[in-house]
XYZ file of C-alpha atoms in Angstrom:
600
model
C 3.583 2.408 -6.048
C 0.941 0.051 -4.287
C -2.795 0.717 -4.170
C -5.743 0.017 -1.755
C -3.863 -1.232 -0.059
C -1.252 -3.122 -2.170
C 1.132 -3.049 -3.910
C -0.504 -2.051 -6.969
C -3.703 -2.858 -4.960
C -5.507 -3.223 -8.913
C -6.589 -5.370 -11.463
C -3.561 -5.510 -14.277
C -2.479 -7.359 -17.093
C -0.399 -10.099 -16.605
C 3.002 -9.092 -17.198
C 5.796 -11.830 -19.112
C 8.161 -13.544 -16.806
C 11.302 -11.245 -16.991
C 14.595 -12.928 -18.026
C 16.752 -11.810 -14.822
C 19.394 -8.440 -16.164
C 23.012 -9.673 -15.937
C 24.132 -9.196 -12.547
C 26.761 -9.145 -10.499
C 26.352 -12.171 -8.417
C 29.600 -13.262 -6.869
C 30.099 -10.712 -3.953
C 33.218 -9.597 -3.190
C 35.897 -10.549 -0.754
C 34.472 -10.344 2.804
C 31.064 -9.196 1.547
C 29.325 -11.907 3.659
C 31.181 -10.522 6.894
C 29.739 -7.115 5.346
C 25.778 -7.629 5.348
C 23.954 -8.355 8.605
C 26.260 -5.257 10.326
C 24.467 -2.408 12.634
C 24.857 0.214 10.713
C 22.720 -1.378 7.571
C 20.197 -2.357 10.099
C 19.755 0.798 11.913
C 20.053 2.892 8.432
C 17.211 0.072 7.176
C 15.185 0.599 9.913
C 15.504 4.706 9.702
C 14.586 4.401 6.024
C 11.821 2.242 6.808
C 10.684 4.731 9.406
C 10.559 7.655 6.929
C 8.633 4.977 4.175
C 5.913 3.929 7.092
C 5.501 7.653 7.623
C 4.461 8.700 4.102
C 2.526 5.425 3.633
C 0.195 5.978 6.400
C -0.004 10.263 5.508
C -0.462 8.981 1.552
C -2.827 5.791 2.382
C -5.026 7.651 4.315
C -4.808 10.010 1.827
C -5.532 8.279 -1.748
C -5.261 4.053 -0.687
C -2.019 3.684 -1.973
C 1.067 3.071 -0.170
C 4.829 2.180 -1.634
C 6.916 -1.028 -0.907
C 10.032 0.869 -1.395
C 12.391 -1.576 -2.491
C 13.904 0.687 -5.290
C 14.029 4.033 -2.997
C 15.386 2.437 -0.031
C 18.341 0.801 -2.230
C 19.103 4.237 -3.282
C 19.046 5.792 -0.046
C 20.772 2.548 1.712
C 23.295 3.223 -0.501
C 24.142 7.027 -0.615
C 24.115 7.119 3.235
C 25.994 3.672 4.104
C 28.577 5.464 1.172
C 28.645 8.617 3.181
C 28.727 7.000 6.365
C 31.709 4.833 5.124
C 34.020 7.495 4.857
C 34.304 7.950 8.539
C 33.283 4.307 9.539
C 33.711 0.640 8.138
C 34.287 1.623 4.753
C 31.772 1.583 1.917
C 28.838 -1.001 1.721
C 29.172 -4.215 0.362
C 26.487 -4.866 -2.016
C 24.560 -7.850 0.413
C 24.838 -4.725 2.846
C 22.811 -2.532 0.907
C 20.681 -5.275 -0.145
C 20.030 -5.761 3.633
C 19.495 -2.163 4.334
C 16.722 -2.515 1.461
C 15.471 -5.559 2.987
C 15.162 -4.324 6.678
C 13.235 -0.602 5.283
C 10.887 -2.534 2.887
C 9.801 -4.270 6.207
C 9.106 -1.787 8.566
C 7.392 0.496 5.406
C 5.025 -2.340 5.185
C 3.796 -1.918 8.687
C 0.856 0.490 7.957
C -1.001 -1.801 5.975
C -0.402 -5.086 7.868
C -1.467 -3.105 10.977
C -4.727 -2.592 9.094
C -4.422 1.567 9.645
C -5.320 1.830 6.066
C -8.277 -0.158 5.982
C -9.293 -2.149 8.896
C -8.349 0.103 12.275
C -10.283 3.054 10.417
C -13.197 0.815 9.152
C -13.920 0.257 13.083
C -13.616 3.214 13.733
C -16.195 4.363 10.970
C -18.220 1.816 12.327
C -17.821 3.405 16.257
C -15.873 0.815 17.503
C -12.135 1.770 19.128
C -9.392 -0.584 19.341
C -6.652 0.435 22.123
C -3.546 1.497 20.938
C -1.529 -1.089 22.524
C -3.400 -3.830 20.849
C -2.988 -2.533 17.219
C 0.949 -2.476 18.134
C 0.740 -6.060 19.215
C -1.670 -7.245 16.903
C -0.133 -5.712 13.861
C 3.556 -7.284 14.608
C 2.269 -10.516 14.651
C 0.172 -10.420 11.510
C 3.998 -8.955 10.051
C 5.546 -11.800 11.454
C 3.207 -14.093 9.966
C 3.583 -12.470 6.985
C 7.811 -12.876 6.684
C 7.677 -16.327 7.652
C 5.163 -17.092 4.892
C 7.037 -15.206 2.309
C 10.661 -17.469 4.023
C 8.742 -21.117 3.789
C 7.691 -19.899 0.219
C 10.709 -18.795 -0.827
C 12.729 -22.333 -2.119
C 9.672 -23.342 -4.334
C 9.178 -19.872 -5.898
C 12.627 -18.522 -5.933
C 14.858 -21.749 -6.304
C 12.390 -24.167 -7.866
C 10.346 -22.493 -10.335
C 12.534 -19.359 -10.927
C 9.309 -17.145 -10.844
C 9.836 -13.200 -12.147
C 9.331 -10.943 -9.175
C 10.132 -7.894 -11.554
C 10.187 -5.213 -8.539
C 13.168 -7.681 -6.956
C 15.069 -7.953 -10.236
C 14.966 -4.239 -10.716
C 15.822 -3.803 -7.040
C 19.396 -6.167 -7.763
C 19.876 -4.533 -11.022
C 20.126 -0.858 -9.325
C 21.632 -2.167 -6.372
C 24.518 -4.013 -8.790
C 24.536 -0.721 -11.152
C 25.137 1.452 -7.942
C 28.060 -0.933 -6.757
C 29.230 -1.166 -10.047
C 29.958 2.336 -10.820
C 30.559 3.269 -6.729
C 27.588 6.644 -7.240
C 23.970 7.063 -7.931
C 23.386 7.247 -11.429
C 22.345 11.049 -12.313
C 23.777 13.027 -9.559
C 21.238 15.540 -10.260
C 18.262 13.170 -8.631
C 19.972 13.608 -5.004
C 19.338 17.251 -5.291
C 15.742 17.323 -6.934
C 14.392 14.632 -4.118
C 15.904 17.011 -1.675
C 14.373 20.067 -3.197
C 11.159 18.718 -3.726
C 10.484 17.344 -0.124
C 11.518 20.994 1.224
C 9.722 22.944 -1.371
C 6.621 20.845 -0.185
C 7.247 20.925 3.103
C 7.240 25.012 2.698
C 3.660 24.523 0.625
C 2.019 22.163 3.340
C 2.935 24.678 6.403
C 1.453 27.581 4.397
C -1.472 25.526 3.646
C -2.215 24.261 6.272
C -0.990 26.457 9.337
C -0.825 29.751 7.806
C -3.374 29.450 5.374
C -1.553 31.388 2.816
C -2.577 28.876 -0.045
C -6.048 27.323 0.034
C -6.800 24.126 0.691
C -9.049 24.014 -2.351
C -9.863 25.565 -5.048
C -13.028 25.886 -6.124
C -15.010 25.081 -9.370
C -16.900 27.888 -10.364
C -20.982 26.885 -10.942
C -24.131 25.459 -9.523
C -25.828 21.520 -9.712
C -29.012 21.192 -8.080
C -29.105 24.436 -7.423
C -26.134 24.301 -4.991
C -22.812 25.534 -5.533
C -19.867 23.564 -7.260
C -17.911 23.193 -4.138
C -20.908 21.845 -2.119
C -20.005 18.583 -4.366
C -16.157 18.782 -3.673
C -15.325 19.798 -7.045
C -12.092 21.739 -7.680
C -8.343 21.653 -7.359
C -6.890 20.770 -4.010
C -3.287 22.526 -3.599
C -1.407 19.372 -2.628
C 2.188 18.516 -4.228
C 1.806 15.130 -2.784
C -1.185 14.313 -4.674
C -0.189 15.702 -7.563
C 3.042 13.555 -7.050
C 0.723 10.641 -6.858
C -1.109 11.306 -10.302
C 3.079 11.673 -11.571
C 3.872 8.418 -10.701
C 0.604 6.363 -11.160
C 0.445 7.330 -14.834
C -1.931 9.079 -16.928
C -4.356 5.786 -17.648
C -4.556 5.403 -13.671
C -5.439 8.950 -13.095
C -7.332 10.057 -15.697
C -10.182 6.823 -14.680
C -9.812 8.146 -11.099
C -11.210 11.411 -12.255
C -13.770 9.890 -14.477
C -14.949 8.044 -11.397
C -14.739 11.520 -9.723
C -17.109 12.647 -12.106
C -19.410 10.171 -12.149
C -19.811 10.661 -8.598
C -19.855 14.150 -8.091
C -20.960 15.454 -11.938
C -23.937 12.677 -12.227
C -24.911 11.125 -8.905
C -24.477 13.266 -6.326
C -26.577 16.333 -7.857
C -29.624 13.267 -8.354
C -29.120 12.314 -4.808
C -30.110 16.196 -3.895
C -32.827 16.230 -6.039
C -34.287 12.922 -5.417
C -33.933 13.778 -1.033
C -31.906 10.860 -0.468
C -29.019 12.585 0.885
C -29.241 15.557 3.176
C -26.203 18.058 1.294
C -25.488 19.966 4.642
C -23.697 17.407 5.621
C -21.282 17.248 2.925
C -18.267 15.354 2.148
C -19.468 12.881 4.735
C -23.219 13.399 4.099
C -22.600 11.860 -0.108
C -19.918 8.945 0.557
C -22.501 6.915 2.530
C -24.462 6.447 -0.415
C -21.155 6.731 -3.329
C -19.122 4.122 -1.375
C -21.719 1.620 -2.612
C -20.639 1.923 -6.345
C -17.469 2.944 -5.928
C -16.377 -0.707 -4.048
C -18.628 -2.340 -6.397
C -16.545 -1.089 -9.194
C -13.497 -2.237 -7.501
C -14.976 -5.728 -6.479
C -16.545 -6.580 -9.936
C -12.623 -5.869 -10.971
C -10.929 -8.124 -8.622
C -12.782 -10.801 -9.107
C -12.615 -10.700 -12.628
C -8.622 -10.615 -12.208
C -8.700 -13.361 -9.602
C -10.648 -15.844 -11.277
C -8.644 -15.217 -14.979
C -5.987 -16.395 -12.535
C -7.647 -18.569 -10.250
C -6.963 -22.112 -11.536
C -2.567 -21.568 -11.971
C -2.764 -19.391 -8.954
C -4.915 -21.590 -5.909
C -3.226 -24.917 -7.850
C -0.245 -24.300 -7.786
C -0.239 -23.136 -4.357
C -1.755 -25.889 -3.193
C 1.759 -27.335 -4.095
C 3.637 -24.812 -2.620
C 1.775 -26.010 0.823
C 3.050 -29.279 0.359
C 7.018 -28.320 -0.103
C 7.100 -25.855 2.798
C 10.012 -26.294 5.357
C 11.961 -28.090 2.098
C 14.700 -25.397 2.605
C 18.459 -25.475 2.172
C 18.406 -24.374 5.655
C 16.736 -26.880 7.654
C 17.124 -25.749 11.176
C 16.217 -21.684 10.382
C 13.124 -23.678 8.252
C 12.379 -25.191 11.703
C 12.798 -22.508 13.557
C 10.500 -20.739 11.524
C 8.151 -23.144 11.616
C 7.125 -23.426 15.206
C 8.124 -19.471 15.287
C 4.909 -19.170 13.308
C 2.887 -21.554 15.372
C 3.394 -18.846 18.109
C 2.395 -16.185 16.252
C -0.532 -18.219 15.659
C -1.420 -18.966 19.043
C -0.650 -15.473 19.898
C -3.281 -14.120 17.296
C -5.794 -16.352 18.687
C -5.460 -14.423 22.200
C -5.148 -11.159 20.761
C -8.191 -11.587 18.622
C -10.053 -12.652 21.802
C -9.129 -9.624 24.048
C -8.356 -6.772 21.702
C -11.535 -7.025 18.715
C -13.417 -10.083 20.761
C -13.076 -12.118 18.229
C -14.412 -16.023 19.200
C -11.539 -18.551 18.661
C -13.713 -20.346 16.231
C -13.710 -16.757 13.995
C -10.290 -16.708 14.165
C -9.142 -20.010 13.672
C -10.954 -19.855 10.401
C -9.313 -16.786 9.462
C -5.322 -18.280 10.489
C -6.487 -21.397 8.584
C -6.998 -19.089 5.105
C -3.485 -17.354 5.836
C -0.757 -19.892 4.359
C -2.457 -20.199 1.616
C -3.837 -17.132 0.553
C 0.133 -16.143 1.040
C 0.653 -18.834 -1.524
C -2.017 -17.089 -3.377
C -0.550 -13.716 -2.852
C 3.158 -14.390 -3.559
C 2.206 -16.048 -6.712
C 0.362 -12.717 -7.960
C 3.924 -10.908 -6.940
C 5.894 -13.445 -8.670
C 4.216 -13.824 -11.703
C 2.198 -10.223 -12.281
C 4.371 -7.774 -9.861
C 0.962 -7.376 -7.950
C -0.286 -8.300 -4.387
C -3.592 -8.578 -4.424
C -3.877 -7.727 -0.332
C -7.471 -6.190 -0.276
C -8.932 -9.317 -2.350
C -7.454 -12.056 -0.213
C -9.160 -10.071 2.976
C -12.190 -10.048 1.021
C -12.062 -13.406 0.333
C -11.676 -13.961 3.941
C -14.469 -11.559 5.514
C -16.767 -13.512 2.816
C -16.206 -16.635 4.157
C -15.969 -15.486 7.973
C -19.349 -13.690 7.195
C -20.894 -17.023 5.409
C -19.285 -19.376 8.173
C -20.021 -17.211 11.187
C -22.517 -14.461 10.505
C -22.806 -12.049 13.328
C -21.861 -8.136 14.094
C -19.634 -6.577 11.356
C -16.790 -5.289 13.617
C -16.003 -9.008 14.268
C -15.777 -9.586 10.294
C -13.727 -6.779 9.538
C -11.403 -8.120 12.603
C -11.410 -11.352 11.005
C -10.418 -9.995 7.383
C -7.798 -7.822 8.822
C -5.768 -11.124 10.021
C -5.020 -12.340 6.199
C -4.891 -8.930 4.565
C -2.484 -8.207 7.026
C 0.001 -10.955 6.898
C -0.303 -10.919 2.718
C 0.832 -7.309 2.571
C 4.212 -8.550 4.447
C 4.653 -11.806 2.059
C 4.736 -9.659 -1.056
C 7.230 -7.028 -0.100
C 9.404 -10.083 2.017
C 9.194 -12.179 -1.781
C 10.344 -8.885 -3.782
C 13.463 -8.364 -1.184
C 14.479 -12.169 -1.097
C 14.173 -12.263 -5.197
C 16.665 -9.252 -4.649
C 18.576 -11.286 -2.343
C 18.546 -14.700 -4.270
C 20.309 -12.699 -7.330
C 22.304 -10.924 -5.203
C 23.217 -14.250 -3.432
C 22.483 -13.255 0.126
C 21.306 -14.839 3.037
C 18.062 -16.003 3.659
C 18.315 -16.429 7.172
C 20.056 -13.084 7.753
C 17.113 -11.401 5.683
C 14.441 -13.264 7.601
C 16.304 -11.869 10.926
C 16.111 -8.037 9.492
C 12.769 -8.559 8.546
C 11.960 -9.540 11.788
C 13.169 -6.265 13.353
C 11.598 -4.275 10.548
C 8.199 -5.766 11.953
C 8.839 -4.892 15.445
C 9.962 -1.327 14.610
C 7.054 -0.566 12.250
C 4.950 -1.166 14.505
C 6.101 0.530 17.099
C 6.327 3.505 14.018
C 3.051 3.163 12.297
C 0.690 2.995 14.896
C 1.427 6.386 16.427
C 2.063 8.406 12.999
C -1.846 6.866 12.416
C -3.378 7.956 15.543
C -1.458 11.409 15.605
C -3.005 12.152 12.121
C -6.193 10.971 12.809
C -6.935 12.762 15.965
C -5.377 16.058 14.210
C -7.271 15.672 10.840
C -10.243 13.713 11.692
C -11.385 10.798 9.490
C -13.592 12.339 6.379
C -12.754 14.656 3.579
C -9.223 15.642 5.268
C -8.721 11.617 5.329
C -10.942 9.760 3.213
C -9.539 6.402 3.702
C -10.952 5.168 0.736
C -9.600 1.131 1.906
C -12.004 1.526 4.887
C -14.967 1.809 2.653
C -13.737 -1.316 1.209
C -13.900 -3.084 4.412
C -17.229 -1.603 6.239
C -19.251 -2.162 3.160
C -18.076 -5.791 2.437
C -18.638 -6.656 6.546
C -22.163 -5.061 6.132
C -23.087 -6.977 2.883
C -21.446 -10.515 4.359
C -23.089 -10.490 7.378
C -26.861 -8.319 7.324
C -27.461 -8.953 3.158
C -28.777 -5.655 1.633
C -31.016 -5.046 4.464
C -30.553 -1.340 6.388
C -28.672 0.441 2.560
C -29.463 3.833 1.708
C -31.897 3.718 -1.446
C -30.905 2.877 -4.253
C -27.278 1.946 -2.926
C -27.789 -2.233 -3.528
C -29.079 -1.627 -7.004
C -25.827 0.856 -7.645
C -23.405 -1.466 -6.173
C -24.907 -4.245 -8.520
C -24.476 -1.855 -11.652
C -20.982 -1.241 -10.137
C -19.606 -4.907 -10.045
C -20.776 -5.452 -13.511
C -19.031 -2.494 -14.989
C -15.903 -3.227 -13.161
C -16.270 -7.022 -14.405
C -16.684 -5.788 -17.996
C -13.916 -2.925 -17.935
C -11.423 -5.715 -16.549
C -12.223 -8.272 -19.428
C -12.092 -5.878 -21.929
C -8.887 -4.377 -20.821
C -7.523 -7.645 -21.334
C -7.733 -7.513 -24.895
C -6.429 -4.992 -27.681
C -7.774 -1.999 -25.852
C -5.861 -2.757 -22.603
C -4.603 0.849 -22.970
C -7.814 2.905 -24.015
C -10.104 1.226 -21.363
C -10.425 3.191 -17.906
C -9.009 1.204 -14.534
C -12.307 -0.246 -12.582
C -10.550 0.334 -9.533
C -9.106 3.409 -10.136
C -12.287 4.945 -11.233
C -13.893 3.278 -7.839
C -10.846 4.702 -5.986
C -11.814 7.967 -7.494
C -15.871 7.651 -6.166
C -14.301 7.170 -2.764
C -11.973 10.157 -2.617
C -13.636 13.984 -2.705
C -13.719 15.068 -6.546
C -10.768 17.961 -5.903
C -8.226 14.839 -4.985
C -8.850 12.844 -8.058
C -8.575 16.598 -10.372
C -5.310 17.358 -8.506
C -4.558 13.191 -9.256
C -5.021 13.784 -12.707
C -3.394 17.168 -12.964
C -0.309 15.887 -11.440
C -0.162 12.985 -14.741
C -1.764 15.957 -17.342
C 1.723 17.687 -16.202
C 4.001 15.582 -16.552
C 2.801 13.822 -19.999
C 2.988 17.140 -21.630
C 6.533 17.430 -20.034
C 7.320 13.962 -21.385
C 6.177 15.309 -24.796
C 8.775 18.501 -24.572
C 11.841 17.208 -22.512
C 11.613 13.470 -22.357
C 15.010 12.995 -21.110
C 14.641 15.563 -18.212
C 11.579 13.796 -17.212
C 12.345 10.230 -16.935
C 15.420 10.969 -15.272
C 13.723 13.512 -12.661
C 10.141 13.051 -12.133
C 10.536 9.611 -9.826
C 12.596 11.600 -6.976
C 10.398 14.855 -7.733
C 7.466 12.786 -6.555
C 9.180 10.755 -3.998
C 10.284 14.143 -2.557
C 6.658 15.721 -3.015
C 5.094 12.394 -1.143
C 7.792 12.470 1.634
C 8.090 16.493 2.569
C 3.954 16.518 2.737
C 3.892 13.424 4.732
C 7.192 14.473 7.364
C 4.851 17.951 7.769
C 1.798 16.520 7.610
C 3.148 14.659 10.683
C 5.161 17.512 12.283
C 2.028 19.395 12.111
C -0.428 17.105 13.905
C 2.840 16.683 16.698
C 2.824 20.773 17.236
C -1.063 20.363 17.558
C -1.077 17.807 20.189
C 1.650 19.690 22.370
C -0.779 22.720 22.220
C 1.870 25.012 20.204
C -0.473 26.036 17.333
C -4.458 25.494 16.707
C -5.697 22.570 14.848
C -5.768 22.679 10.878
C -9.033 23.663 8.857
């Protein structure tokens, strides 16, 4: 699972480099004829569809988002197998590999489009960007992206062997699966299909009907206001509570201690102390808790970049130097001056969709190779892609280099956290592929297409929702805050912050700095997650509680049946994240063709 918005978008421990499973590397007779065929591009691309869908419902929803590698293998696989037995055959294993490949691309989309962070931030900030232009703009940050992950690929891949654990474990199932001709546990098929239409039952009563509340509330008073005045409660989602499944109980529990910091301790002393008017809600309390909350999660990630600073920026200051060293000279070519087009096209989209000055953007495409490098490194070596810190990186310098109106630094942020989040996923699938001993070339060309249909994907599912639901407590966007605050602070100081916010902030970073170096000793597992305890400041208290139910649930589940639940709980939540994203969307579709009244 990737957070805000990566893929874990967090500080973590260093994981060892993984000795690479025992695979089955030689493909069979034919296979290569068997790989880049339509029907593992268009079942890729219909995979990747369904992925982009749930990441843009989730990622509006909590700030995480999934790369999908191990999911779309699985479902690659059980419908090129089904679709085999009237056409072609079964899949080769480079075919589902491909069909893996080509979904991981397109469910990328939402975050390199910037509709979980930088698209909202503007519009938090009043400023609209025309549908048209985030299509555009957001496939050529993704291509960008896949030809920065292709030049890297020889050093990391072929030359230095580098771990990429989500790739290996994407070849290992994909070799397991080929190997035995089924998906292991036939009984998953059936609980991921359950799931999705048990939540999709839940969602539509929730949310149409309003047979089950939204929310339920704590009982009580602070400040002399009611409990649910501060947000506190259980929300009745089966998405989130497949979230707090699959992020763990460490992850969710700090989420929910950041919940209560916010809501339990701060927001009742805002009341009391006038500075923020409690009419107003939801919306009226996260102008003032967004200041700690992203201060937690910067103090974090630059504590985790600069433990890794020195190997990381070094060495891919190196990789800069070997690009276009491929075995495939011409596609490395081709490549090449394909991503000196992109680049020139960024430089006019910049200028006519967010008015960007060239000079602002040039600086921006000048940070993007190698804050890839930078990127594909954290992948390789740590299974993480730091996205939201190499954007941050990049609004600090635009805003040092070029200070001027905050739109125009979140625009300029958006251009490197948007090609990064493509590298990382592209890296995972060609680690896949390298084991698997596929094609480069043939997975550059399916990631290609994956771009150009998640685009065309993502950008509607995001304004669909967001006209429907509104931006705010339905979708807190909690990446957005992330964005709007570091713009403001990069380019106008501390100048124009609600009282008391700088000072919190500051108190923020330096908790988030101390939780991440103390997490990286002995108590690694007893300290709380900075950025999951900023995430939960972000999000209204009742998410994080049904976050943290969701991991309370299945840990004492683990304790009873611990077979049952490590062989059922990832496609429970898969199913819960999908079926409340599909009617999430299906809902906000009904809305805008006027066939039932808007939600809430």
């Amino acid at each position: 699972m990737n957070a805000p918005p990566e893929s874990l978008d967090s500080s973590a421990a260093v994981s060892p480099v993984l000795t690479p499973p025992r695979l089955v590397t030689s493909p069979a007779p034919g296979a290569l004829l068997g790989e880049l065929t339509a029907r593992s591009l268009v079942g890729g691309c219909a995979i990747g569809a369904l992925l982009a869908i749930t990441n843009v419902y989730m990622g509006l929803k909590t700030g995480w988002w999934e790369s999908g590698s191990i999911v779309a293998a699985v479902l690659g696989f059980s419908g090129l197998t089904a679709l085999g037995r009237r056409w072609g055959g079964g899949p080769t294993m480079l075919e589902t590999n491909l069909t893996q490949t080509t979904a991981s691309a397109v469910g990328a989309m939402p975050a390199v489009a910037g509709l979980l962070g930088s698209i909202p931030a503007l519009t938090m900030m009043g400023l609209s960007v025309p549908a048209w232009g985030i299509v555009v703009w957001s496939a050529t940050l993704g291509v960008l992206g896949v030809l920065a992950a292709y030049l890297l690929r020889s050093r990391l891949l072929e030359q230095e062997g580098l771990a990429f654990p989500t790739g290996v474990a994407t070849a290992e199932l994909i070799t397991a699966l080929h190997r035995t001709g089924r998906v292991e546990r036939p009984g998953r098929a059936q609980v991921l299909l359950g799931s999705g239409l048990f939540t999709m039952a839940v969602t539509w009563l929730r949310e149409v009907q309003g047979w089950v509340p939204m929310v339920t509330g704590a009982p009580g008073h602070l400040a002399g206001l009611s409990a649910s005045t501060f947000t506190l409660g259980v929300g009745w989602s089966p998405m989130l509570m497949a979230v707090g499944m699959m992020a763990g109980l460490q992850m969710s529990l700090s989420m929910v201690l950041g919940a209560l910091v916010s809501w339990v301790a701060i927001a009742p002393e805002l009341v009391r102390a006038g500075s923020v008017d409690a009419s107003l809600g939801y919306d009226g309390f996260s102008v003032w808790l967004t200041w700690p909350g992203v201060g937690l999660m910067v103090g974090a990630a630059v504590v985790s970049l600069a433990a890794q600073a020195r190997a990381l920026f070094g060495a891919a200051a190196k990789d800069l130097r070997s690009l276009g060293r491929t075995d495939e000279p011409s596609v490395g070519r081709w490549a090449v001056w394909a991503g000196v087009v992109a680049s020139l096209l960024t430089l006019v989209l910049g200028r006519m969709v967010f008015g960007l000055p060239v000079l602002h953007t040039l600086l921006a495409l000048a940070l993007v190779l190698p804050l890839c490098a930078v990127c594909a490194r954290g992948a390789g070596q740590m299974d993480i892609s730091p996205v939201s810190q190499m954007g941050q990186l990049t609004q600090v310098a635009s805003g040092t280099v070029f200070p001027g109106p905050t739109g125009l630094n979140v625009a300029a942020g958006s251009v490197v956290a948007g090609a990064v989040a493509q590298t990382g996923v592209s890296l995972w699938s060609y680690k896949a592929g390298h084991l698997l001993k596929s094609s480069p070339a043939r997975q550059l060309l399916s990631q290609m297409l994956g771009v150009l249909v998640g685009s065309l994907v993502s950008v509607p599912v995001y304004l669909l929702l967001v006209d429907t639901y509104g931006l705010g407590e339905a979708l807190p966007v909690p990446s957005a805050h992330q964005f709007r605050i570091l713009a403001s602070v990069s380019t106008q100081g501390l100048a124009g912050l609600p009282p008391d916010a700088a000072r919190a902030a500051v108190i923020g970073f330096f908790v988030g700095a101390g939780l991440t170096l103390a997490a990286r000793g002995r108590l690694e597992r007893l300290v709380p997650s900075a950025v999951a305890m900023g995430l939960g400041m972000l999000l209204p208290a009742h998410s994080a509680m049904t976050i943290g139910l969701g991991a309370l649930l299945v840990a004492l589940a683990r304790r009873l049946r611990p077979d049952m639940v490590d062989a059922h709980v990832p496609a429970l939540g898969a199913g819960a994240i999908a079926g409340e994203s599909i009617m999430g969307l299906l809902i906000a579709a009904l809305v805008a063709l006027g066939l039932i009244q808007r939600p809430g």
